Every structure is written in C-alpha cells, then in structure tokens.
Short mmCIF file of C-alpha atoms in Angstrom, two decimals:
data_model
loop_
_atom_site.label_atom_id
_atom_site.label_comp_id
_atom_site.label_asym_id
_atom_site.label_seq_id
_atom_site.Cartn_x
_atom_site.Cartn_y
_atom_site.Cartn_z
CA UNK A 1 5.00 -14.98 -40.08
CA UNK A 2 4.99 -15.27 -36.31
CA UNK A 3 1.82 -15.45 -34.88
CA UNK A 4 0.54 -15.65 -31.47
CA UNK A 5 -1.66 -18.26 -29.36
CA UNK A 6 -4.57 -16.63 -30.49
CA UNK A 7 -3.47 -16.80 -34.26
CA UNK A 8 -3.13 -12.72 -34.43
CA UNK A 9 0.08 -11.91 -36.70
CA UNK A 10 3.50 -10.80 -35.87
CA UNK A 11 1.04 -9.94 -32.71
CA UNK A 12 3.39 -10.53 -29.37
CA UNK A 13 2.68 -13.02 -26.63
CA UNK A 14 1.12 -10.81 -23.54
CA UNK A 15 3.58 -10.81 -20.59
CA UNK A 16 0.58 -12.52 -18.24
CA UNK A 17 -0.06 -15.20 -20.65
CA UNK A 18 2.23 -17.78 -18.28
CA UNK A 19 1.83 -21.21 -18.25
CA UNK A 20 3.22 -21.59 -14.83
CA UNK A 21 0.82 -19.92 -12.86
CA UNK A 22 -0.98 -22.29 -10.14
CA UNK A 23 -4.62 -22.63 -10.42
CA UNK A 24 -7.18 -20.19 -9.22
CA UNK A 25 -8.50 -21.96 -6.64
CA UNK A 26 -5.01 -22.88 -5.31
CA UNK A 27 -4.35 -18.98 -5.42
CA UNK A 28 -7.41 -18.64 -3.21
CA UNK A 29 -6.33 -21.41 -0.64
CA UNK A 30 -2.89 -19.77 -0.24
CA UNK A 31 -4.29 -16.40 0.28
CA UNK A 32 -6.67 -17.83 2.80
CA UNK A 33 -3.98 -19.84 4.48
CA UNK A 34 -1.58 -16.46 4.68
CA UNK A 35 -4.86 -14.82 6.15
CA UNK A 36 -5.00 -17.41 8.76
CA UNK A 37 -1.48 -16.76 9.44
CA UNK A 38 -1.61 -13.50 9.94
CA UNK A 39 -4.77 -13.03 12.04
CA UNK A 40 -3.05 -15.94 14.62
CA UNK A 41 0.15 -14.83 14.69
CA UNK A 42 1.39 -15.00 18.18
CA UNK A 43 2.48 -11.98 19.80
CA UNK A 44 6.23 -10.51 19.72
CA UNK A 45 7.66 -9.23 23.05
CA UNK A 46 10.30 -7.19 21.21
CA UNK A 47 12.10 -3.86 22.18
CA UNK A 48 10.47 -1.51 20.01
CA UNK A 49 11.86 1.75 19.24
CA UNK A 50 9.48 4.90 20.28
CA UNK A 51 9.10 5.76 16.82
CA UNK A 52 8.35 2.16 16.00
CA UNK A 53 5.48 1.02 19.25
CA UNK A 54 2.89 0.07 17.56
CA UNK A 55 1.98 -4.14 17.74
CA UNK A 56 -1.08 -3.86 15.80
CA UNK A 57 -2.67 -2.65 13.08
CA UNK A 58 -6.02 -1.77 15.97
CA UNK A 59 -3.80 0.78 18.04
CA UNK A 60 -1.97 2.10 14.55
CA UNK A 61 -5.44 3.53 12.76
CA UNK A 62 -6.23 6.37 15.50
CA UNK A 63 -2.38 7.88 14.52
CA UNK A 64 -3.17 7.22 10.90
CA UNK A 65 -6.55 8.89 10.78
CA UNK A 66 -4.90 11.72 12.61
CA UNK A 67 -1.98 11.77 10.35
CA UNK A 68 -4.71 12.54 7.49
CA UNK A 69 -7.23 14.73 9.13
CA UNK A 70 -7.51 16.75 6.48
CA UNK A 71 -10.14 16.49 4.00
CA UNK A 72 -7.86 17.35 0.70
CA UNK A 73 -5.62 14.22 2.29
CA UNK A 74 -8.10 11.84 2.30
CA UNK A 75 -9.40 12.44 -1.01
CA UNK A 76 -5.91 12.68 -2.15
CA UNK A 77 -4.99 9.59 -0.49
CA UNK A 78 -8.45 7.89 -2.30
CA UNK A 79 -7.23 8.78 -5.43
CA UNK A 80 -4.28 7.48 -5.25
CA UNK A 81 -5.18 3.97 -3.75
CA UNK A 82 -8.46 3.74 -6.64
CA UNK A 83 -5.82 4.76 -9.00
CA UNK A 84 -3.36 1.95 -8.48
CA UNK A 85 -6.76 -0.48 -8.06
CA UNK A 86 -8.15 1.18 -11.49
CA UNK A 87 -4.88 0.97 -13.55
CA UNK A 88 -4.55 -3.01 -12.62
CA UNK A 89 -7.86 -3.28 -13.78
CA UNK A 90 -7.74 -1.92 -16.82
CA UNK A 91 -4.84 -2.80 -17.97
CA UNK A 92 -5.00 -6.74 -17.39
CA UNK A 93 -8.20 -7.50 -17.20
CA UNK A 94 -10.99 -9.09 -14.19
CA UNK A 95 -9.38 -12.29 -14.28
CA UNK A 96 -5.70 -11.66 -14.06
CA UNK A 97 -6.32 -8.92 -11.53
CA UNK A 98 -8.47 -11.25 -8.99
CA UNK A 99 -5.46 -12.96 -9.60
CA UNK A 100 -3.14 -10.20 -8.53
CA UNK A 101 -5.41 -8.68 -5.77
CA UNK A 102 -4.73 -12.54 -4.20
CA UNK A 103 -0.76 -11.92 -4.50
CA UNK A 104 -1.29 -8.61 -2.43
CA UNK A 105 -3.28 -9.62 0.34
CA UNK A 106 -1.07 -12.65 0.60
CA UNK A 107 1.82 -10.31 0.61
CA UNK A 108 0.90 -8.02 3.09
CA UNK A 109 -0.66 -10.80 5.24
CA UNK A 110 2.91 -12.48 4.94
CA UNK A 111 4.88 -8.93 5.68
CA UNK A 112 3.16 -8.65 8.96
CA UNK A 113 4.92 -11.69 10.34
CA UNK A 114 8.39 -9.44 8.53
CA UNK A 115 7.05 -6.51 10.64
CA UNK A 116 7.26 -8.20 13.77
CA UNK A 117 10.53 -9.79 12.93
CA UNK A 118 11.89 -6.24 12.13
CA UNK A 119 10.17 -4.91 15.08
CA UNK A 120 13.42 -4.19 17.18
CA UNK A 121 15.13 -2.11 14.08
CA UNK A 122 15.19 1.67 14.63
CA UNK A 123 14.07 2.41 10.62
CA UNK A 124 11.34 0.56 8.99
CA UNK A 125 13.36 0.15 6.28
CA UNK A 126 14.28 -3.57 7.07
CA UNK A 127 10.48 -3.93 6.99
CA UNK A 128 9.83 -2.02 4.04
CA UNK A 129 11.91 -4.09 1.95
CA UNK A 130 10.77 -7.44 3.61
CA UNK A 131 7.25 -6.06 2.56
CA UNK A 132 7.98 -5.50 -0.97
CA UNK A 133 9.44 -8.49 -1.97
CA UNK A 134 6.71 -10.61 0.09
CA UNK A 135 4.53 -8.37 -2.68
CA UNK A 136 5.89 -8.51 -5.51
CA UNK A 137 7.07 -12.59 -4.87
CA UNK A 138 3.51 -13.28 -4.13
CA UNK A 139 1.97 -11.26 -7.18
CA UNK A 140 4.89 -13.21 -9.66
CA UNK A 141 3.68 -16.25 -8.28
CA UNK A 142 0.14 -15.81 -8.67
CA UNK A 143 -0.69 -13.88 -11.76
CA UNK A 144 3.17 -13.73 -13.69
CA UNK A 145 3.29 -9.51 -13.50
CA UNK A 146 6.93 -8.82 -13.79
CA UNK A 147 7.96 -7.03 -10.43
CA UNK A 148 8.64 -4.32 -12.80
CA UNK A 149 5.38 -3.37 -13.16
CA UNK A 150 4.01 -4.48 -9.86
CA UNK A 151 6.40 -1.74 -8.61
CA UNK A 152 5.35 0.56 -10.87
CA UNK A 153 1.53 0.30 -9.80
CA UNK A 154 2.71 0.43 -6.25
CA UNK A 155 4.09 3.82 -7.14
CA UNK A 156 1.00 4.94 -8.98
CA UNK A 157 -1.01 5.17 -5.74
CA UNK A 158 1.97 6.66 -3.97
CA UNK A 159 2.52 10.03 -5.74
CA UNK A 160 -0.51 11.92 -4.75
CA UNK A 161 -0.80 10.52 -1.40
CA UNK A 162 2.92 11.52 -0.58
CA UNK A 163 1.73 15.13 -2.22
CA UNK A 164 -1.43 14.98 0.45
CA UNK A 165 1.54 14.65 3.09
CA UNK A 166 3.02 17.62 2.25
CA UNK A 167 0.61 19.84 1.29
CA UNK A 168 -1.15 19.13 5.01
CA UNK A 169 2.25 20.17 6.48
CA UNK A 170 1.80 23.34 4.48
CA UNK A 171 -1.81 23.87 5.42
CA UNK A 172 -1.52 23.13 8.72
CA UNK A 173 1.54 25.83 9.33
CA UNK A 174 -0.58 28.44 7.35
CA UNK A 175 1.37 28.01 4.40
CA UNK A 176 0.10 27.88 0.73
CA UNK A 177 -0.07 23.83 -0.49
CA UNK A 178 0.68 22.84 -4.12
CA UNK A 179 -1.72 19.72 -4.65
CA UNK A 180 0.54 18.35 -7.31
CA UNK A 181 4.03 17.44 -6.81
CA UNK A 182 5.64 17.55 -3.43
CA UNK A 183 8.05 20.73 -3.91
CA UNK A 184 11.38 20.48 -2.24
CA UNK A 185 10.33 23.61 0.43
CA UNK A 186 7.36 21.30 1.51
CA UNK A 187 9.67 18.28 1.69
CA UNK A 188 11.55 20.23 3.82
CA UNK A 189 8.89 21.37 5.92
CA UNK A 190 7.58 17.80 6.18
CA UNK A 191 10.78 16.50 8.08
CA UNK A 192 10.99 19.84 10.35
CA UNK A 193 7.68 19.88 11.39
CA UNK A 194 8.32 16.32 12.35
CA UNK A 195 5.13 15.02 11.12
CA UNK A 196 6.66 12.58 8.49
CA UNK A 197 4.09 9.49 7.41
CA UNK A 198 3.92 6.49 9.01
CA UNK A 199 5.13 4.88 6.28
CA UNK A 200 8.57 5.27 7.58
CA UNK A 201 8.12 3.87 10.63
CA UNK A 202 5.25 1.26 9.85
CA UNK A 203 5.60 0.70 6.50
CA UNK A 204 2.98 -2.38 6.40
CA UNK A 205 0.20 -0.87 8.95
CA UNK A 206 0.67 2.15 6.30
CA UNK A 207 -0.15 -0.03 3.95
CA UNK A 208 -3.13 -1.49 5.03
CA UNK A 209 -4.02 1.66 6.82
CA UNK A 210 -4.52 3.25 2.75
CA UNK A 211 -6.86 0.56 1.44
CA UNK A 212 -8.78 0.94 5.35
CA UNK A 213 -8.87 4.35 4.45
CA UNK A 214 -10.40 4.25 0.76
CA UNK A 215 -12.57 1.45 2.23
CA UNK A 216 -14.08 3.73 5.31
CA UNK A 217 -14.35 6.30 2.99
CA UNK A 218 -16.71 5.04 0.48
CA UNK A 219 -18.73 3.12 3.00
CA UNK A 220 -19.46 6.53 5.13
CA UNK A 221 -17.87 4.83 8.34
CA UNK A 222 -15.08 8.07 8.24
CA UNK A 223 -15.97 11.24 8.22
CA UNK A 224 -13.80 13.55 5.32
CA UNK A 225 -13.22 16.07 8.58
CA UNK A 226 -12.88 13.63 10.90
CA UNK A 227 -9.80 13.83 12.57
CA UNK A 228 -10.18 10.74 14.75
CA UNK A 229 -11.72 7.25 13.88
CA UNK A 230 -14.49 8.19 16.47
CA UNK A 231 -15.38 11.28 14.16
#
C-alpha cells in the first residue's frame, strides 16, 4: 500500500507539501525587497486616460471611499475580503498561509510597477492581467498553491463585493437591491448609471483599496456612513 510522508495509508500527498519552496526567511526578504520597490518607485510622466488619472494609491482612496459610501457596501465588501483571508486560513493552515500572505503583498507590490507601465492604456485590462500573474507567480513561488486555487480565493472575496456594487446602484436610484447575486437588471443599471468600480480602471489601487478598507474598518479609522475618508 501507498502511503504518504507522514506514513498515513493510501492517504495522498497534500498539494502544498513542495519541496521546492525557498525558505521562510528568504520569502520574507523578497517581500521586503518588493516593498522597497514599490514605495521608491520613481514617478511615471505618462499620458493617462481620464478614466485612468490616478498616480497613486493617496489620491485613489477619497474616489474609493466614495465609490462605497454605503454602509451595506462596506460590510459587504468586509465580508468578502475576511472571507478570502478566512478560507486561506483554514484551509492550509498558519504556516503555509504566512507563506501565501508574503506571495500577495509581493504581488501587488510588484503590479504597481505593471500599473505604471500600463498607465497610458485606455482599459485596465493590460494591468489587470499583469496583476494577476505577478499574484499568482509570486504565491506559486512562495507557498506551491496551484494558481488554480489562488484564483479561486481571489474570486471568493469578489462575489459579494461586486453584489455591494450593484445593489448601491440600485439603492442609490431608489430602486429595490438584491444583496445576493448581482441580477442582470442591476448589471445593467451599474454600466448606465456610469458608476462602474474602480476595478476597471485601477485594477491594483482596487486592490489594495479592499484590504485598506477591511483594515479602516475594524480599526474605527472609517466611519460605516462615511462617505469620504475625512468622515
């Protein structure tokens, strides 16, 4: 009988239990060398589209805070965010999570150099894709997650947060919301009413804009009504 490196039977090898994976503490030093990176990264005097102006993640939070001043959004968007934090958790454990939280914040760290780079493209597309690779590369690296499933806990925080988008179309054009899946009438509504997420246009800032979020919120800094980082 097969048995596994722990000597269970027929048991199969867990998809996390790689050999390859650097060190810890070289995880660490990467992370804090992509931090470094992306706090010094010079300035980019590109033609930005008028959808696309925003430089920095400083002058992006005032539109993203607006973009979610309702209260049912920001818990919404919460949930989400402490759902895709809770599910890695769980489901691999403290150690090979610290491992993947490293992969993330080296990946977004690295996708803000892919921002500016994309800077000058109408969609963020280009930048959206350049972000999730930089992700999912970085997590693969790290901790060994297939990108399978580091897409699929991507998606986990995205579904109700998306559904907070809509539904705050709905509620703000006096229109009942349904709080659970985005119905095709609300999609609708969301392009029309022109107040799609930044996540189209700043896919990265959006990024970083839901763990500020979930952050500000359990720290009392934000408001649930506020509507503005100032309150």
């Amino acid at each position: 009988r097969i048995r596994n490196r722990r000597g269970g039977a027929g048991a199969p090898v867990p998809a996390m239990a790689s050999t390859h994976r650097p060190p810890l503490h070289i995880c660490a030093a990467l992370t804090a060398v992509c931090v470094a990176i992306a706090l010094h990264r010079p300035a980019v005097a590109a033609a930005r589209p008028p959808s696309r102006s925003f430089a920095d993640f400083e002058s992006f939070w005032p539109l993203y805070v607006q973009q979610h001043s309702l209260t049912t959004t920001k818990l919404l968007h919460g949930v989400g965010t402490t759902l895709v934090v809770l599910s890695i958790a769980v489901r691999l454990g403290a150690a090979s999570s610290l491992r993947v939280g490293l992969g993330l914040v080296s990946g977004i760290c690295l996708s803000l150099l892919g921002a500016d780079a994309t800077a000058s493209c109408s969609s963020g597309l280009p930048e959206a894709a350049v972000m999730v690779s930089l992700i999912v590369g970085a997590v693969r690296l790290y901790s060994g997650l297939p990108p399978s499933q580091t897409a699929a806990h991507l998606a986990c925080g995205y579904v109700l947060p998306w559904a907070a988008r809509c539904s705050a179309s709905s509620a703000t054009a006096g229109r009942p919301s349904n709080f659970t899946l985005p119905r095709s009438s609300q999609v609708a509504h969301f392009f029309v009413e022109r107040n799609r997420p930044a996540t189209f246009s700043h896919p990265t800032f959006s990024l970083i804009g839901d763990f500020a979020l979930l952050g500000s919120l359990l720290t009392g800094r934000l408001p649930l009504n506020a509507t503005s980082p100032a309150g």
